[in-house]
The first five atom37 places (N, CA, C, CB, O) and aatype in JSON, in Angstrom:
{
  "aatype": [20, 20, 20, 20, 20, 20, 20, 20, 20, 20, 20, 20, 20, 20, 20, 20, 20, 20, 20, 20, 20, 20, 20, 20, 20, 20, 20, 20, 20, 20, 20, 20, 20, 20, 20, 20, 20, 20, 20, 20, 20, 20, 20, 20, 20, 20, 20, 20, 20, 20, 20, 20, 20, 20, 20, 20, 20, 20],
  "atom_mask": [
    [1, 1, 1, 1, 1],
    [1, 1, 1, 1, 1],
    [1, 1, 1, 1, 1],
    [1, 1, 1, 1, 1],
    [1, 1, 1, 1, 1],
    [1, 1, 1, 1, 1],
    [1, 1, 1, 1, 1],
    [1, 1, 1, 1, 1],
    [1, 1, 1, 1, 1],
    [1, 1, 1, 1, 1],
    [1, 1, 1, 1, 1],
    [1, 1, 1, 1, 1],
    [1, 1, 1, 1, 1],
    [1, 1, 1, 1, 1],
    [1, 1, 1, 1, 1],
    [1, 1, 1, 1, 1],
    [1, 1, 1, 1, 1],
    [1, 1, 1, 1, 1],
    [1, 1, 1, 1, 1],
    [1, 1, 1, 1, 1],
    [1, 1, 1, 1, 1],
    [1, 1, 1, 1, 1],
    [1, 1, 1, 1, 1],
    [1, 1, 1, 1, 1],
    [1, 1, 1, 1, 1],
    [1, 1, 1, 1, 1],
    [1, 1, 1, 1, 1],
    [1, 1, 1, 1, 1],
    [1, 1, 1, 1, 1],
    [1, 1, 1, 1, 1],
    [1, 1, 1, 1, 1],
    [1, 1, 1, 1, 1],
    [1, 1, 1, 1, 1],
    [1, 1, 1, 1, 1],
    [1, 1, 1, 1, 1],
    [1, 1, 1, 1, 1],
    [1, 1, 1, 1, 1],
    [1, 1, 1, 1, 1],
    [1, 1, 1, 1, 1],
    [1, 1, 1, 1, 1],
    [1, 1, 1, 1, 1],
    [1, 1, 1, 1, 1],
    [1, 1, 1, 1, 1],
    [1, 1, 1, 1, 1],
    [1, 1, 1, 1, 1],
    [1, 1, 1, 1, 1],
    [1, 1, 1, 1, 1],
    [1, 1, 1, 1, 1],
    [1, 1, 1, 1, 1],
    [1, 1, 1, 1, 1],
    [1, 1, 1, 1, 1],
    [1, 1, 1, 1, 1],
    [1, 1, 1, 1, 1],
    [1, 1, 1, 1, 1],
    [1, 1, 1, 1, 1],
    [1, 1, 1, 1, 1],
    [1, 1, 1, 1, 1],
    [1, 1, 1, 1, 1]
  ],
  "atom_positions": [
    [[63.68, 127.2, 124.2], [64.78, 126.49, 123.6], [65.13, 125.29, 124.48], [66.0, 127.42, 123.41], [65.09, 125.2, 125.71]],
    [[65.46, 124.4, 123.57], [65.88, 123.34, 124.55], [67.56, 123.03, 125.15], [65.39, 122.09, 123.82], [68.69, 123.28, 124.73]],
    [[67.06, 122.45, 126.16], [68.74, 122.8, 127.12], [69.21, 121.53, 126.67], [68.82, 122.99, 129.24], [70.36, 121.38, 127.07]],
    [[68.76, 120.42, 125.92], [69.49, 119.18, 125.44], [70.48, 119.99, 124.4], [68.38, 117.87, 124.67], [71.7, 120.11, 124.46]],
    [[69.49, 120.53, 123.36], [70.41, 120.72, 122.17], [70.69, 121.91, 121.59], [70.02, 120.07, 121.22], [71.29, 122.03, 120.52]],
    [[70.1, 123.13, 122.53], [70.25, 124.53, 122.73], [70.11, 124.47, 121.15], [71.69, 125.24, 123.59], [71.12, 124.67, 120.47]],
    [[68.68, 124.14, 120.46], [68.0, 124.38, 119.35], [68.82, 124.0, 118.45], [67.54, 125.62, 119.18], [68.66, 124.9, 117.63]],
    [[69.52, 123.39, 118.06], [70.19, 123.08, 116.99], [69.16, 121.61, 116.75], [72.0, 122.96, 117.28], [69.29, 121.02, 115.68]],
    [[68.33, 121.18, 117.63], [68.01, 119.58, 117.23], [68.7, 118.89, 116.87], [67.27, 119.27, 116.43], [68.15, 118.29, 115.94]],
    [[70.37, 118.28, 117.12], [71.15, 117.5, 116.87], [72.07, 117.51, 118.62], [71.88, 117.98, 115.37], [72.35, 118.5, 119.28]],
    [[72.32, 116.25, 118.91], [72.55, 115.73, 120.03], [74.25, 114.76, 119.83], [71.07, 114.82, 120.39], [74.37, 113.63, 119.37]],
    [[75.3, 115.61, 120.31], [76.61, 114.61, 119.93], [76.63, 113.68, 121.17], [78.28, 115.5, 119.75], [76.33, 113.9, 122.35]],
    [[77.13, 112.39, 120.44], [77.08, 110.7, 121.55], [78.77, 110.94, 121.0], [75.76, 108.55, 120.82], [79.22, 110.81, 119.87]],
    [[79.44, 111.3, 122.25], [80.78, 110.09, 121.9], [80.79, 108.54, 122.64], [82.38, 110.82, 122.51], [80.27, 108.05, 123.64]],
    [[81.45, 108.19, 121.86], [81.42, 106.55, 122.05], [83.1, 106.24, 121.77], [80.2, 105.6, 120.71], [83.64, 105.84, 120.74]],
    [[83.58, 106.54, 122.88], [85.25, 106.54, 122.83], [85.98, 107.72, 121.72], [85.76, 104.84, 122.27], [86.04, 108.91, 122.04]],
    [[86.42, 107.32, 120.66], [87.36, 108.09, 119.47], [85.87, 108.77, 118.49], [88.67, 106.6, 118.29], [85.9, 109.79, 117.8]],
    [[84.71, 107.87, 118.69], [84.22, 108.4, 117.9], [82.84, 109.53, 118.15], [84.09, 107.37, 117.22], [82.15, 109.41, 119.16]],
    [[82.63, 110.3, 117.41], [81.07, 111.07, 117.96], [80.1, 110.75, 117.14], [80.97, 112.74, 118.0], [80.39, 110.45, 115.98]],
    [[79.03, 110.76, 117.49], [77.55, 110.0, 116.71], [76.78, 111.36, 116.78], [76.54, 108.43, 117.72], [76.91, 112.29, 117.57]],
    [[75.95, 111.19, 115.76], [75.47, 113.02, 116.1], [73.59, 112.14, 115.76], [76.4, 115.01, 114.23], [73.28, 111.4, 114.83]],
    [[72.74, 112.64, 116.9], [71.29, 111.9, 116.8], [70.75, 113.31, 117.12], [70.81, 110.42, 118.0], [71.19, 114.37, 117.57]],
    [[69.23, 112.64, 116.51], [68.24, 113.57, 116.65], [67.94, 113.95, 118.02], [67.12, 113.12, 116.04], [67.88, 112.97, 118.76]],
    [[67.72, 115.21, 118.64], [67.14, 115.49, 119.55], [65.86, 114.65, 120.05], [66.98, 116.61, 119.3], [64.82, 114.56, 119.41]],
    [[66.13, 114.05, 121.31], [65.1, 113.57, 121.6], [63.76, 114.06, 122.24], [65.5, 112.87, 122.1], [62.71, 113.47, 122.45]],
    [[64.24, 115.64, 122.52], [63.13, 116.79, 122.96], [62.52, 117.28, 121.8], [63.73, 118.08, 123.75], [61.3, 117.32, 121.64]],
    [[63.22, 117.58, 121.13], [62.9, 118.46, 120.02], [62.54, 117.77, 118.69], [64.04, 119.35, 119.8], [61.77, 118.18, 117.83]],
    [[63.23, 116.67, 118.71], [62.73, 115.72, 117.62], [64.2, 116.43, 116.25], [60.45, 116.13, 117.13], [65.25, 117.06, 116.38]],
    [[63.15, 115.64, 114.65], [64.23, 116.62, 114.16], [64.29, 117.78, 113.83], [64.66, 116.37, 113.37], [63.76, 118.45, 114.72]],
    [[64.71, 118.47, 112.92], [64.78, 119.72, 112.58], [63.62, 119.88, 111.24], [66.4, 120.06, 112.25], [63.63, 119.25, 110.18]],
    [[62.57, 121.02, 111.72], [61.58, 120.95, 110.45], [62.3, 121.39, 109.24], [60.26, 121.9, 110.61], [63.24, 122.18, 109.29]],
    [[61.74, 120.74, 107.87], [61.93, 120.8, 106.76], [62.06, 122.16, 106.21], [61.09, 120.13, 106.29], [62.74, 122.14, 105.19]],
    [[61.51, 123.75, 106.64], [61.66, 124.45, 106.58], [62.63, 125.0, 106.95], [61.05, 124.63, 106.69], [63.2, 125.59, 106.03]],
    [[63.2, 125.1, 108.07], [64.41, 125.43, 108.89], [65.69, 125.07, 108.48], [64.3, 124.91, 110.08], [66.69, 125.8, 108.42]],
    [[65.56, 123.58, 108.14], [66.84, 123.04, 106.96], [66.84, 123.74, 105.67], [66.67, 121.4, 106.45], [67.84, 124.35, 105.29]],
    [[66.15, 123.7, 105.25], [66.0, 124.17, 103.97], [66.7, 125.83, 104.06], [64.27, 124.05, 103.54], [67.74, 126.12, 103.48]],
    [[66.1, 126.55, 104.7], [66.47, 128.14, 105.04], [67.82, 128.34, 105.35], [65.71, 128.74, 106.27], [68.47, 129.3, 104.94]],
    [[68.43, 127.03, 106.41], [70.16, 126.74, 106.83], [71.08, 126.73, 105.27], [70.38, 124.79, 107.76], [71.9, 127.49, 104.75]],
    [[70.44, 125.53, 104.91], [71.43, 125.43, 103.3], [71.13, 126.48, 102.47], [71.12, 124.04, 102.25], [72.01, 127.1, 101.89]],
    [[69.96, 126.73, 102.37], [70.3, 128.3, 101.88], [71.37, 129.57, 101.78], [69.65, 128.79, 102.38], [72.17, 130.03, 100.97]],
    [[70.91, 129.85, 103.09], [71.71, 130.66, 103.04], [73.33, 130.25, 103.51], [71.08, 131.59, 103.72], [74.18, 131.14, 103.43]],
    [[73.61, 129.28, 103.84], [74.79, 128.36, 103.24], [75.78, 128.68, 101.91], [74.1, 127.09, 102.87], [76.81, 129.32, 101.71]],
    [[74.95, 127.95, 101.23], [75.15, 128.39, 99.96], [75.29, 130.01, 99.02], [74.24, 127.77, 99.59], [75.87, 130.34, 97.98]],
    [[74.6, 130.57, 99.83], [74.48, 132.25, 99.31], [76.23, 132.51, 100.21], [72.5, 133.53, 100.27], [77.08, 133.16, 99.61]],
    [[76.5, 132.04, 101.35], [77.8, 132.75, 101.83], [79.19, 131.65, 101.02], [77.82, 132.73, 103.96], [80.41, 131.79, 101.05]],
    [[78.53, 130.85, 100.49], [79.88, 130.16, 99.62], [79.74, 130.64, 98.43], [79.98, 128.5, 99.44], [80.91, 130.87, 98.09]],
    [[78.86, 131.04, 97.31], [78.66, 132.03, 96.82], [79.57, 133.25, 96.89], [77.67, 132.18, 97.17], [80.41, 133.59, 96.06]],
    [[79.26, 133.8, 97.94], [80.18, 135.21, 97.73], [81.09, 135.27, 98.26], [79.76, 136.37, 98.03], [81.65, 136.36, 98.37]],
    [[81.85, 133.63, 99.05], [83.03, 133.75, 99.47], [84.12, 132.83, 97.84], [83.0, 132.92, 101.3], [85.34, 132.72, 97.72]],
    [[83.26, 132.48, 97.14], [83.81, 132.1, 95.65], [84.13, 133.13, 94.86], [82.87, 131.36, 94.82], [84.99, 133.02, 93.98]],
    [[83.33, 134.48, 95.17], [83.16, 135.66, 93.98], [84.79, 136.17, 94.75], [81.3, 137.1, 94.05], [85.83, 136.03, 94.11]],
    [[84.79, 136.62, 95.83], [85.38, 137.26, 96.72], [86.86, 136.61, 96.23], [84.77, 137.03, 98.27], [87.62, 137.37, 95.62]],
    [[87.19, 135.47, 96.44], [88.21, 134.53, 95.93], [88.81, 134.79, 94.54], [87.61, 133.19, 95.91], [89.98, 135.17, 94.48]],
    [[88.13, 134.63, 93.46], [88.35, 134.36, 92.36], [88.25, 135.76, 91.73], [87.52, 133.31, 91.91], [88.46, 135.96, 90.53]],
    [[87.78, 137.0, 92.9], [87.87, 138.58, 92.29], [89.63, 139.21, 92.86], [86.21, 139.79, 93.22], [90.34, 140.14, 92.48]],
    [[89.76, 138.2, 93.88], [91.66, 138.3, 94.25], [92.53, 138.02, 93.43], [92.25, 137.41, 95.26], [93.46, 138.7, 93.01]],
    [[92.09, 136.59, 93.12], [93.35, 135.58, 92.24], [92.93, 136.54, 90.8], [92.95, 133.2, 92.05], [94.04, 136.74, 90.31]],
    [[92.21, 137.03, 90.16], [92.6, 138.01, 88.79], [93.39, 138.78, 88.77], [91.8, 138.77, 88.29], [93.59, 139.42, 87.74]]
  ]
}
């Protein structure tokens, strides 16, 4: 794992008030697979935090 970006492949720059978020320059970016698998299952926990929600408010 890398100690720049302790595997996340994203690197925060502040630049005073603001933060810049760049690609790992060890690691490069994040493979297309790995993203893909993140929003995934992303989406599967907003999913059942929608069901979960809307099985209260009835």
């Amino acid at each position: 794992m890398c100690e720049l970006c302790c595997g996340s492949h994203v690197v925060p720059v502040r630049i005073g008030a603001i933060i810049e978020f760049y690609d790992c320059p060890n690691c490069g970016p994040m493979p297309e697979e790995k993203f893909q698998k993140m929003m995934d299952e992303l989406e599967k926990k907003i999913k059942e935090a929608e069901k979960k929600f809307y099985a209260e408010v009835r």
